[in-house]
Amino acid sequence: MNYIEHTGKYFAMLKQIFRKPQKWIIFKESLFREMEDIGINSIGITAFISFFVGGVVVIQMALNLENPFIPRYLIGYATRMSLVLEFSPTLMSIILAGKVGSYITSSIGTMRVTEQIDALEVMGVNSLNYLVLPKIIASVVFYPLLVTLGIFLGIYGGMVAGVLTDLISMPDYITGLRTDLDPFHFTYSMIKTVVFAFVIATIPAYHGYYVHGGSLEVGRAGTKAVVWTSVVIIVLNYFLTQMLLS
Amino acid sequence: MIEVKNIYKGFNGVEILKDVSAVFENGKTSLIIGQSGSGKTVFLKCLLGLFETEKGIISFDGRNYAELGIKVRRKLREEIGMVFQGSALYDSLTVEQNVMFPIKMFKNSSQKEMLIRVNEVLERVNLEKSNKKYPSELSGGMKKRVAIARAIVMNPKYLFCDEPNSGLDPQTSTLIDNLIHEITVENNITTIINSHDMNSVMEIGDKIILLKDGYKVWDGTKDEVFYTDNEAVTSFVYSSNLFKKVREVYTGNIKL
């Protein structure tokens, strides 16, 4: 199957997903379950990675800005900018594409190969709407919170690393964080996050829903889903940056 | 009653079902038999609407499935119960939640009413004490019984079973067969079973249809199976010595 056919099938799938849920109470239950699986269960990894990456960014900045004519507070400024603009929304999304994307593909793919999706269809349930819509909403609602948490913990991690290693003083770091603050950068970060969250929920769902075969194919579909989700995130990141910042 | 008239279905240019016609009556258990690859599962999936046929008509009590709109089709599917080969229970839900799922999705019953109905059907399939268990904690036979309970919880008019006793021991197979047959008679359901288990044919086959290479080559009752000279039937049904002997005893060629 060629790329155009896959793209067409993907958009046809979206059309099926965005229908009114057949029963709101069941939709609400699924939504809360997905919030936990996709969102709450990702808090730990987000916090851990963000904290340490923030620390690494500060250490690298400090070691590369040794010129006495460059003010030290720029370390804080550069850390904030890299975390807000790129690390938290984009790299965090790629990490989550691996964690959450493989979960979505394998859970839906397993349902496909064990005929659970057929069972839903036979009952008269719109299986795409029932299975995927809660995942999309959970991702789109929860990821901005995760990315915001990632930004704060990254900045905090940077401060801890910088101050503990004596590379920058706390007042300098805070001055840097406050320098040239543009609220639109946060808006830009959140817009990117919402778009990436949509991609993280739908591309793996596509690969899981249309899998054929057995457990081996589900595994392969999971790998493909993570690769394609990451590729699409990188490409969209370029276009969104071009559109929103230039 | 389900009527099938001259249906054809193929994949990638290969014809799987060729000109298959059949009538399945209410209150009767009909068995589709045939070798692996004969088109049984495709036939069942066409009846279920999971595959669109290329030609032919499938009608449910006079309602031509192909002519129904999406909403009416979904409504019709509420009248269908299905027992899948691998049970297809939802892993993340308990037995009770699995059985309750169709009612919760399609009816506006209170929690209490739903629980009463769930307990009723679980009792019917002899699984009263398994409400809170997850599918992973059940044996193959128990999973099948939960799948039957889920299939009948909405009081369906049509019940489909895809190899309901595959992977089960003979005793449990007979239990499942009898359960399906009893439910069919009790509720006057049109039941269609895909099987290549000859025990099922002998036990519960009110009507038997043999598929071979996508064609319907024979149909009749379980008694007629014993007397037919149709080569396709004799070579398929009596491929084992045990059933050859059963036939000989049944038709009087051997006296016990």
Short mmCIF file of C-alpha atoms in Angstrom, two decimals:
data_model
loop_
_atom_site.label_atom_id
_atom_site.label_comp_id
_atom_site.label_asym_id
_atom_site.label_seq_id
_atom_site.Cartn_x
_atom_site.Cartn_y
_atom_site.Cartn_z
CA MET A 1 0.00 0.00 0.00
CA ASN A 2 1.42 3.38 -0.91
CA TYR A 3 1.72 6.47 1.27
CA ILE A 4 -1.23 8.24 -0.39
CA GLU A 5 -3.48 5.29 0.33
CA HIS A 6 -2.33 5.19 3.97
CA THR A 7 -2.92 8.93 4.31
CA GLY A 8 -6.42 8.59 2.84
CA LYS A 9 -7.22 5.68 5.14
CA TYR A 10 -5.89 7.67 8.12
CA PHE A 11 -8.22 10.60 7.39
CA ALA A 12 -11.15 8.24 6.77
CA MET A 13 -10.38 6.78 10.20
CA LEU A 14 -10.46 10.27 11.75
CA LYS A 15 -13.91 10.80 10.24
CA GLN A 16 -15.17 7.68 12.01
CA ILE A 17 -13.53 8.71 15.28
CA PHE A 18 -15.07 12.16 15.48
CA ARG A 19 -18.67 11.08 15.91
CA LYS A 20 -20.88 11.62 18.89
CA PRO A 21 -20.16 8.88 21.47
CA GLN A 22 -22.96 6.30 21.59
CA LYS A 23 -23.23 6.44 25.38
CA TRP A 24 -21.76 9.32 27.36
CA ILE A 25 -21.39 7.36 30.58
CA ILE A 26 -19.24 4.72 28.85
CA PHE A 27 -17.26 7.45 27.09
CA LYS A 28 -16.62 9.17 30.43
CA GLU A 29 -15.41 5.93 32.01
CA SER A 30 -13.05 5.27 29.08
CA LEU A 31 -11.80 8.84 29.20
CA PHE A 32 -10.84 8.59 32.87
CA ARG A 33 -9.17 5.24 32.24
CA GLU A 34 -7.15 6.72 29.38
CA MET A 35 -6.26 9.81 31.44
CA GLU A 36 -4.67 7.45 33.90
CA ASP A 37 -2.96 5.19 31.35
CA ILE A 38 -1.77 7.89 29.01
CA GLY A 39 -1.41 10.89 31.30
CA ILE A 40 -0.91 10.11 34.97
CA ASN A 41 1.32 7.12 34.23
CA SER A 42 3.60 9.40 32.20
CA ILE A 43 4.20 11.92 35.00
CA GLY A 44 7.11 9.96 36.47
CA ILE A 45 9.12 9.61 33.28
CA THR A 46 8.43 13.23 32.31
CA ALA A 47 9.56 14.53 35.68
CA PHE A 48 12.67 12.35 35.78
CA ILE A 49 13.87 13.18 32.27
CA SER A 50 13.05 16.88 32.49
CA PHE A 51 14.85 17.37 35.78
CA PHE A 52 18.07 15.76 34.57
CA VAL A 53 18.00 17.30 31.09
CA GLY A 54 17.55 20.73 32.71
CA GLY A 55 20.65 20.03 34.79
CA VAL A 56 22.66 18.89 31.75
CA VAL A 57 21.61 21.97 29.74
CA VAL A 58 22.83 24.29 32.49
CA ILE A 59 26.14 22.47 32.89
CA GLN A 60 26.80 22.50 29.14
CA MET A 61 25.82 26.17 28.81
CA ALA A 62 28.08 27.12 31.70
CA LEU A 63 31.03 25.20 30.30
CA ASN A 64 30.58 26.76 26.86
CA LEU A 65 30.11 30.33 28.08
CA GLU A 66 33.42 30.88 29.82
CA ASN A 67 34.12 34.24 28.20
CA PRO A 68 34.18 36.86 31.04
CA PHE A 69 32.44 39.37 28.74
CA ILE A 70 29.35 37.15 28.49
CA PRO A 71 27.13 37.66 31.55
CA ARG A 72 26.45 34.49 33.58
CA TYR A 73 22.73 35.13 33.74
CA LEU A 74 22.58 34.15 30.04
CA ILE A 75 22.89 30.55 31.22
CA GLY A 76 19.48 30.83 32.88
CA TYR A 77 18.08 32.63 29.84
CA ALA A 78 19.34 29.98 27.37
CA THR A 79 18.13 27.15 29.58
CA ARG A 80 14.65 28.63 29.78
CA MET A 81 14.52 29.23 26.03
CA SER A 82 15.70 25.73 25.09
CA LEU A 83 13.33 24.07 27.55
CA VAL A 84 10.28 26.15 26.62
CA LEU A 85 10.80 26.27 22.87
CA GLU A 86 12.17 22.88 22.07
CA PHE A 87 12.98 20.38 24.75
CA SER A 88 9.71 20.15 26.61
CA PRO A 89 7.25 20.27 23.72
CA THR A 90 9.20 18.43 21.02
CA LEU A 91 11.67 16.06 22.63
CA MET A 92 9.23 15.18 25.40
CA SER A 93 6.64 14.39 22.71
CA ILE A 94 9.08 12.10 20.93
CA ILE A 95 9.80 10.32 24.20
CA LEU A 96 6.07 10.01 24.86
CA ALA A 97 5.55 8.78 21.30
CA GLY A 98 7.73 5.84 22.29
CA LYS A 99 6.05 5.19 25.60
CA VAL A 100 2.41 6.02 24.88
CA GLY A 101 2.49 5.30 21.13
CA SER A 102 3.61 1.72 21.63
CA TYR A 103 0.98 1.28 24.37
CA ILE A 104 -1.79 2.53 22.06
CA THR A 105 -0.71 0.39 19.10
CA SER A 106 -0.25 -2.75 21.14
CA SER A 107 -3.50 -2.40 23.09
CA ILE A 108 -5.62 -1.71 19.99
CA GLY A 109 -3.63 -4.17 17.85
CA THR A 110 -4.11 -6.95 20.38
CA MET A 111 -7.83 -6.22 20.44
CA ARG A 112 -7.83 -6.52 16.64
CA VAL A 113 -6.02 -9.86 16.44
CA THR A 114 -8.06 -11.37 19.28
CA GLU A 115 -11.31 -10.34 17.55
CA GLN A 116 -12.32 -7.96 20.37
CA ILE A 117 -12.78 -5.18 17.80
CA ASP A 118 -14.95 -7.49 15.68
CA ALA A 119 -16.98 -8.20 18.82
CA LEU A 120 -17.59 -4.45 19.26
CA GLU A 121 -18.56 -4.03 15.61
CA VAL A 122 -20.93 -7.00 15.70
CA MET A 123 -22.67 -5.46 18.70
CA GLY A 124 -23.18 -2.27 16.71
CA VAL A 125 -20.54 -0.22 18.52
CA ASN A 126 -18.51 2.31 16.50
CA SER A 127 -15.22 0.76 17.58
CA LEU A 128 -13.00 3.62 16.39
CA ASN A 129 -15.04 6.18 18.25
CA TYR A 130 -15.20 4.00 21.37
CA LEU A 131 -11.50 3.09 21.42
CA VAL A 132 -9.68 6.09 19.99
CA LEU A 133 -11.65 9.24 20.84
CA PRO A 134 -11.01 8.93 24.62
CA LYS A 135 -7.30 8.45 23.88
CA ILE A 136 -7.19 11.60 21.74
CA ILE A 137 -9.01 13.72 24.30
CA ALA A 138 -6.94 12.34 27.18
CA SER A 139 -3.72 13.15 25.29
CA VAL A 140 -4.77 16.59 24.13
CA VAL A 141 -5.92 17.57 27.63
CA PHE A 142 -3.12 15.97 29.61
CA TYR A 143 0.00 16.62 27.53
CA PRO A 144 0.02 20.40 27.95
CA LEU A 145 0.04 19.73 31.70
CA LEU A 146 2.90 17.25 31.32
CA VAL A 147 4.89 19.67 29.19
CA THR A 148 4.29 22.51 31.65
CA LEU A 149 5.49 20.23 34.43
CA GLY A 150 8.49 19.33 32.27
CA ILE A 151 9.38 22.99 31.77
CA PHE A 152 9.22 23.78 35.49
CA LEU A 153 11.14 20.68 36.54
CA GLY A 154 13.74 21.25 33.82
CA ILE A 155 14.31 24.78 35.03
CA TYR A 156 14.44 23.59 38.62
CA GLY A 157 16.84 20.78 37.68
CA GLY A 158 19.04 23.33 35.94
CA MET A 159 19.05 25.53 39.01
CA VAL A 160 19.94 22.64 41.31
CA ALA A 161 22.75 21.48 39.00
CA GLY A 162 24.09 25.00 38.39
CA VAL A 163 24.07 26.09 42.03
CA LEU A 164 25.34 22.80 43.47
CA THR A 165 28.29 22.69 41.06
CA ASP A 166 28.96 26.40 41.59
CA LEU A 167 28.68 27.13 37.88
CA ILE A 168 26.11 29.90 38.39
CA SER A 169 24.67 31.70 41.37
CA MET A 170 20.97 31.51 42.15
CA PRO A 171 20.37 35.28 41.62
CA ASP A 172 22.11 35.14 38.21
CA TYR A 173 20.07 32.10 37.20
CA ILE A 174 16.78 33.74 38.23
CA THR A 175 17.73 36.96 36.45
CA GLY A 176 18.36 34.91 33.31
CA LEU A 177 15.00 33.21 33.62
CA ARG A 178 13.29 36.62 33.79
CA THR A 179 15.23 38.19 30.94
CA ASP A 180 13.33 38.98 27.75
CA LEU A 181 10.31 36.95 28.82
CA ASP A 182 7.87 36.61 25.93
CA PRO A 183 4.57 34.97 26.91
CA PHE A 184 4.02 33.95 23.28
CA HIS A 185 6.83 31.44 23.63
CA PHE A 186 4.67 29.53 26.12
CA THR A 187 1.67 29.80 23.81
CA TYR A 188 3.82 28.49 20.94
CA SER A 189 4.98 25.64 23.15
CA MET A 190 1.42 24.72 24.10
CA ILE A 191 0.17 24.89 20.49
CA LYS A 192 2.92 22.50 19.46
CA THR A 193 2.14 20.20 22.38
CA VAL A 194 -1.56 19.96 21.49
CA VAL A 195 -0.75 19.15 17.86
CA PHE A 196 1.84 16.55 18.87
CA ALA A 197 -0.56 15.03 21.40
CA PHE A 198 -3.09 14.54 18.61
CA VAL A 199 -0.41 12.88 16.47
CA ILE A 200 0.74 10.65 19.36
CA ALA A 201 -2.82 9.39 19.88
CA THR A 202 -3.92 8.93 16.27
CA ILE A 203 -0.95 7.53 14.32
CA PRO A 204 -0.34 4.62 16.72
CA ALA A 205 -4.12 4.03 16.84
CA TYR A 206 -4.12 3.78 13.04
CA HIS A 207 -1.30 1.23 13.06
CA GLY A 208 -2.98 -0.81 15.81
CA TYR A 209 -6.47 -0.71 14.36
CA TYR A 210 -5.50 -1.91 10.88
CA VAL A 211 -3.02 -4.59 11.93
CA HIS A 212 -3.45 -8.04 10.38
CA GLY A 213 -2.03 -11.29 11.65
CA GLY A 214 -0.82 -12.20 15.12
CA SER A 215 1.41 -11.07 17.93
CA LEU A 216 4.44 -10.65 15.68
CA GLU A 217 2.54 -8.21 13.45
CA VAL A 218 1.33 -6.31 16.53
CA GLY A 219 4.96 -5.91 17.59
CA ARG A 220 5.97 -4.73 14.13
CA ALA A 221 3.04 -2.32 14.02
CA GLY A 222 4.21 -0.87 17.36
CA THR A 223 7.68 -0.20 15.98
CA LYS A 224 6.28 1.32 12.78
CA ALA A 225 3.90 3.49 14.79
CA VAL A 226 6.68 4.91 16.97
CA VAL A 227 8.89 5.63 13.94
CA TRP A 228 6.11 7.33 11.97
CA THR A 229 4.87 9.30 14.96
CA SER A 230 8.40 10.62 15.57
CA VAL A 231 8.88 11.49 11.89
CA VAL A 232 5.56 13.34 11.73
CA ILE A 233 6.35 15.21 14.96
CA ILE A 234 9.73 16.36 13.60
CA VAL A 235 8.22 17.49 10.28
CA LEU A 236 5.29 19.26 11.96
CA ASN A 237 7.70 20.87 14.40
CA TYR A 238 9.52 22.47 11.49
CA PHE A 239 6.35 23.80 9.87
CA LEU A 240 4.80 25.01 13.13
CA THR A 241 8.00 26.83 14.05
CA GLN A 242 8.12 28.43 10.61
CA MET A 243 4.47 29.48 10.86
CA LEU A 244 4.36 30.64 14.48
CA LEU A 245 7.79 32.13 15.16
CA SER A 246 9.16 33.50 11.93
CA MET B 1 -35.11 -16.32 9.99
CA ILE B 2 -32.03 -15.53 7.94
CA GLU B 3 -32.09 -15.98 4.19
CA VAL B 4 -28.96 -16.02 2.09
CA LYS B 5 -29.33 -15.88 -1.69
CA ASN B 6 -26.51 -16.45 -4.14
CA ILE B 7 -23.76 -14.63 -2.29
CA TYR B 8 -20.25 -14.19 -3.63
CA LYS B 9 -17.22 -12.90 -1.78
CA GLY B 10 -13.59 -12.67 -2.81
CA PHE B 11 -10.33 -11.06 -1.73
CA ASN B 12 -7.72 -9.68 -4.11
CA GLY B 13 -9.35 -11.37 -7.09
CA VAL B 14 -9.64 -14.77 -5.41
CA GLU B 15 -13.22 -15.99 -4.99
CA ILE B 16 -13.77 -17.42 -1.50
CA LEU B 17 -17.55 -17.84 -1.53
CA LYS B 18 -19.29 -18.81 -4.74
CA ASP B 19 -23.03 -18.69 -5.18
CA VAL B 20 -23.93 -19.74 -1.64
CA SER B 21 -27.62 -19.83 -0.71
CA ALA B 22 -29.23 -21.04 2.51
CA VAL B 23 -32.16 -20.52 4.86
CA PHE B 24 -31.70 -20.54 8.63
CA GLU B 25 -34.89 -20.95 10.63
CA ASN B 26 -35.91 -19.71 14.06
CA GLY B 27 -35.47 -22.04 17.00
CA LYS B 28 -33.07 -24.25 15.05
CA THR B 29 -29.36 -24.76 15.39
CA SER B 30 -27.67 -24.71 12.01
CA LEU B 31 -24.11 -25.83 11.56
CA ILE B 32 -21.77 -24.72 8.81
CA ILE B 33 -19.14 -27.39 8.39
CA GLY B 34 -16.21 -27.79 6.05
CA GLN B 35 -12.45 -28.15 5.94
CA SER B 36 -10.14 -25.32 6.95
CA GLY B 37 -10.08 -22.81 4.10
CA SER B 38 -13.48 -23.84 2.78
CA GLY B 39 -14.92 -20.37 3.43
CA LYS B 40 -16.82 -20.98 6.68
CA THR B 41 -15.44 -17.99 8.59
CA VAL B 42 -15.81 -15.69 5.58
CA PHE B 43 -19.41 -16.86 5.24
CA LEU B 44 -20.09 -16.15 8.90
CA LYS B 45 -18.43 -12.73 8.71
CA CYS B 46 -20.55 -11.89 5.64
CA LEU B 47 -23.67 -12.80 7.62
CA LEU B 48 -22.46 -10.62 10.49
CA GLY B 49 -21.87 -7.69 8.16
CA LEU B 50 -18.15 -7.62 8.93
CA PHE B 51 -17.48 -8.32 5.22
CA GLU B 52 -19.54 -6.81 2.40
CA THR B 53 -20.60 -9.38 -0.17
CA GLU B 54 -19.94 -8.72 -3.85
CA LYS B 55 -23.21 -10.19 -5.06
CA GLY B 56 -26.27 -11.73 -3.48
CA ILE B 57 -28.72 -10.96 -0.71
CA ILE B 58 -28.60 -11.54 3.04
CA SER B 59 -31.87 -10.78 4.78
CA PHE B 60 -32.81 -10.89 8.45
CA ASP B 61 -36.54 -11.56 8.76
CA GLY B 62 -37.12 -9.89 5.42
CA ARG B 63 -34.70 -6.97 6.02
CA ASN B 64 -32.10 -6.92 3.26
CA TYR B 65 -28.87 -6.03 5.06
CA ALA B 66 -27.26 -4.34 2.03
CA GLU B 67 -30.18 -1.92 1.66
CA LEU B 68 -30.18 -0.77 5.30
CA GLY B 69 -28.72 2.56 6.34
CA ILE B 70 -25.84 2.75 8.84
CA LYS B 71 -28.12 3.58 11.79
CA VAL B 72 -30.59 0.78 10.98
CA ARG B 73 -27.68 -1.63 10.56
CA ARG B 74 -26.37 -0.71 13.99
CA LYS B 75 -29.86 -1.21 15.39
CA LEU B 76 -30.09 -4.61 13.69
CA ARG B 77 -26.75 -5.58 15.19
CA GLU B 78 -28.25 -5.12 18.64
CA GLU B 79 -30.39 -8.14 17.74
CA ILE B 80 -27.29 -10.22 17.02
CA GLY B 81 -25.23 -12.17 19.53
CA MET B 82 -21.85 -13.56 18.60
CA VAL B 83 -19.55 -16.07 20.26
CA PHE B 84 -16.07 -15.76 18.80
CA GLN B 85 -13.61 -18.60 18.39
CA GLY B 86 -11.21 -17.10 20.94
CA SER B 87 -14.11 -15.77 23.08
CA ALA B 88 -13.01 -12.14 22.40
CA LEU B 89 -13.66 -11.03 25.97
CA TYR B 90 -12.41 -7.57 26.92
CA ASP B 91 -9.28 -8.22 28.96
CA SER B 92 -9.54 -5.06 31.03
CA LEU B 93 -13.09 -5.82 32.19
CA THR B 94 -14.30 -8.36 34.73
CA VAL B 95 -16.74 -11.12 33.80
CA GLU B 96 -19.61 -9.01 35.12
CA GLN B 97 -18.48 -5.91 33.19
CA ASN B 98 -17.99 -7.95 30.01
CA VAL B 99 -21.51 -9.35 30.17
CA MET B 100 -22.96 -5.99 31.19
CA PHE B 101 -21.24 -4.10 28.36
CA PRO B 102 -23.95 -4.49 25.66
CA ILE B 103 -26.77 -3.50 28.05
CA LYS B 104 -24.80 -0.53 29.31
CA MET B 105 -24.08 0.56 25.75
CA PHE B 106 -27.55 0.17 24.27
CA LYS B 107 -30.12 0.25 27.07
CA ASN B 108 -31.03 2.83 29.63
CA SER B 109 -31.36 0.42 32.52
CA SER B 110 -30.39 1.23 36.08
CA GLN B 111 -27.32 -0.39 37.63
CA LYS B 112 -29.59 -2.65 39.69
CA GLU B 113 -31.58 -3.81 36.64
CA MET B 114 -28.38 -4.45 34.74
CA LEU B 115 -26.94 -6.51 37.59
CA ILE B 116 -30.10 -8.59 37.83
CA ARG B 117 -29.95 -9.38 34.11
CA VAL B 118 -26.21 -10.13 34.23
CA ASN B 119 -26.67 -12.50 37.16
CA GLU B 120 -29.57 -14.16 35.34
CA VAL B 121 -27.50 -14.98 32.26
CA LEU B 122 -24.43 -15.95 34.27
CA GLU B 123 -26.61 -18.35 36.20
CA ARG B 124 -27.94 -19.67 32.88
CA VAL B 125 -24.41 -20.55 31.78
CA ASN B 126 -23.51 -21.91 35.25
CA LEU B 127 -21.06 -19.17 36.16
CA GLU B 128 -22.69 -17.66 39.22
CA LYS B 129 -19.55 -17.17 41.26
CA SER B 130 -17.24 -15.64 38.71
CA ASN B 131 -18.60 -12.08 38.47
CA LYS B 132 -15.48 -10.35 39.71
CA LYS B 133 -12.92 -12.49 37.90
CA TYR B 134 -10.94 -11.22 34.92
CA PRO B 135 -10.77 -13.22 31.64
CA SER B 136 -7.13 -14.11 32.38
CA GLU B 137 -8.30 -15.98 35.49
CA LEU B 138 -10.74 -18.21 33.58
CA SER B 139 -10.31 -21.57 31.85
CA GLY B 140 -11.10 -21.97 28.13
CA GLY B 141 -14.53 -23.45 28.82
CA MET B 142 -15.41 -20.70 31.30
CA LYS B 143 -14.36 -18.03 28.80
CA LYS B 144 -16.66 -19.60 26.22
CA ARG B 145 -19.51 -19.58 28.70
CA VAL B 146 -18.90 -15.90 29.51
CA ALA B 147 -18.87 -15.20 25.76
CA ILE B 148 -22.22 -17.02 25.44
CA ALA B 149 -23.60 -15.03 28.39
CA ARG B 150 -22.49 -11.77 26.74
CA ALA B 151 -24.01 -12.88 23.44
CA ILE B 152 -27.43 -13.63 24.93
CA VAL B 153 -27.65 -10.85 27.51
CA MET B 154 -29.58 -8.58 25.09
CA ASN B 155 -32.03 -11.37 24.18
CA PRO B 156 -30.81 -11.60 20.58
CA LYS B 157 -32.90 -12.89 17.72
CA TYR B 158 -29.85 -14.27 15.97
CA LEU B 159 -26.91 -16.06 17.55
CA PHE B 160 -23.67 -16.77 15.70
CA CYS B 161 -20.88 -18.96 17.02
CA ASP B 162 -17.50 -19.38 15.39
CA GLU B 163 -16.08 -22.76 16.40
CA PRO B 164 -17.44 -22.51 19.95
CA ASN B 165 -15.77 -25.71 21.11
CA SER B 166 -12.35 -25.42 19.52
CA GLY B 167 -9.60 -26.09 22.04
CA LEU B 168 -11.98 -27.60 24.59
CA ASP B 169 -12.01 -31.12 26.00
CA PRO B 170 -14.83 -33.40 24.75
CA GLN B 171 -16.85 -33.09 27.96
CA THR B 172 -16.76 -29.28 27.99
CA SER B 173 -17.43 -29.25 24.21
CA THR B 174 -20.62 -31.23 24.71
CA LEU B 175 -21.62 -28.94 27.57
CA ILE B 176 -21.14 -25.85 25.40
CA ASP B 177 -22.98 -27.44 22.46
CA ASN B 178 -25.93 -28.40 24.62
CA LEU B 179 -26.02 -24.99 26.24
CA ILE B 180 -26.18 -23.23 22.87
CA HIS B 181 -28.84 -25.63 21.64
CA GLU B 182 -30.99 -25.21 24.77
CA ILE B 183 -30.75 -21.42 24.59
CA THR B 184 -31.73 -21.57 20.91
CA VAL B 185 -34.86 -23.60 21.62
CA GLU B 186 -35.81 -21.70 24.82
CA ASN B 187 -35.64 -18.30 23.17
CA ASN B 188 -36.60 -19.30 19.62
CA ILE B 189 -33.34 -17.85 18.29
CA THR B 190 -31.86 -18.40 14.84
CA THR B 191 -28.51 -19.95 15.67
CA ILE B 192 -25.69 -20.49 13.20
CA ILE B 193 -22.54 -22.31 14.27
CA ASN B 194 -19.30 -22.64 12.36
CA SER B 195 -17.69 -25.91 13.26
CA HIS B 196 -15.60 -28.79 12.14
CA ASP B 197 -16.39 -30.79 15.23
CA MET B 198 -18.35 -33.86 14.19
CA ASN B 199 -19.63 -34.35 17.72
CA SER B 200 -21.52 -31.07 17.35
CA VAL B 201 -22.98 -32.27 14.06
CA MET B 202 -24.27 -35.44 15.67
CA GLU B 203 -25.47 -33.72 18.85
CA ILE B 204 -27.14 -30.47 17.92
CA GLY B 205 -27.23 -30.05 14.13
CA ASP B 206 -30.85 -29.35 13.27
CA LYS B 207 -29.54 -28.26 9.91
CA ILE B 208 -26.11 -28.89 8.46
CA ILE B 209 -24.50 -27.08 5.55
CA LEU B 210 -21.28 -28.33 4.06
CA LEU B 211 -19.00 -25.85 2.32
CA LYS B 212 -16.23 -27.00 0.03
CA ASP B 213 -13.89 -24.68 -1.87
CA GLY B 214 -16.38 -21.85 -1.35
CA TYR B 215 -19.40 -23.73 -2.72
CA LYS B 216 -22.29 -25.10 -0.72
CA VAL B 217 -22.12 -28.77 -1.66
CA TRP B 218 -24.72 -30.25 0.66
CA ASP B 219 -27.35 -29.41 3.25
CA GLY B 220 -29.60 -31.56 5.40
CA THR B 221 -30.39 -32.63 8.94
CA LYS B 222 -28.17 -34.60 11.30
CA ASP B 223 -30.16 -37.74 10.52
CA GLU B 224 -29.71 -37.23 6.79
CA VAL B 225 -25.94 -37.08 7.32
CA PHE B 226 -26.05 -40.78 8.16
CA TYR B 227 -27.87 -41.81 5.00
CA THR B 228 -26.47 -39.50 2.34
CA ASP B 229 -24.25 -40.82 -0.43
CA ASN B 230 -22.88 -37.38 -1.18
CA GLU B 231 -19.16 -37.92 -1.59
CA ALA B 232 -18.19 -34.58 -0.10
CA VAL B 233 -20.16 -35.36 3.07
CA THR B 234 -18.94 -38.91 3.43
CA SER B 235 -15.31 -38.00 2.87
CA PHE B 236 -15.50 -35.10 5.34
CA VAL B 237 -17.78 -36.40 8.08
CA TYR B 238 -16.59 -39.99 8.00
CA SER B 239 -12.90 -39.33 7.69
CA SER B 240 -12.44 -40.83 11.17
CA ASN B 241 -13.00 -44.52 11.91
CA LEU B 242 -15.05 -43.67 14.98
CA PHE B 243 -17.70 -41.86 12.96
CA LYS B 244 -17.67 -44.59 10.30
CA LYS B 245 -18.56 -47.06 13.05
CA VAL B 246 -21.19 -44.69 14.47
CA ARG B 247 -22.76 -44.49 11.02
CA GLU B 248 -22.76 -48.22 10.58
CA VAL B 249 -24.40 -48.71 13.96
CA TYR B 250 -26.91 -45.93 13.32
CA THR B 251 -27.91 -47.19 9.89
CA GLY B 252 -28.17 -50.79 11.12
CA ASN B 253 -25.22 -52.23 9.23
CA ILE B 254 -23.68 -53.28 12.53
CA LYS B 255 -25.72 -54.64 15.39
CA LEU B 256 -24.49 -54.09 18.91
#
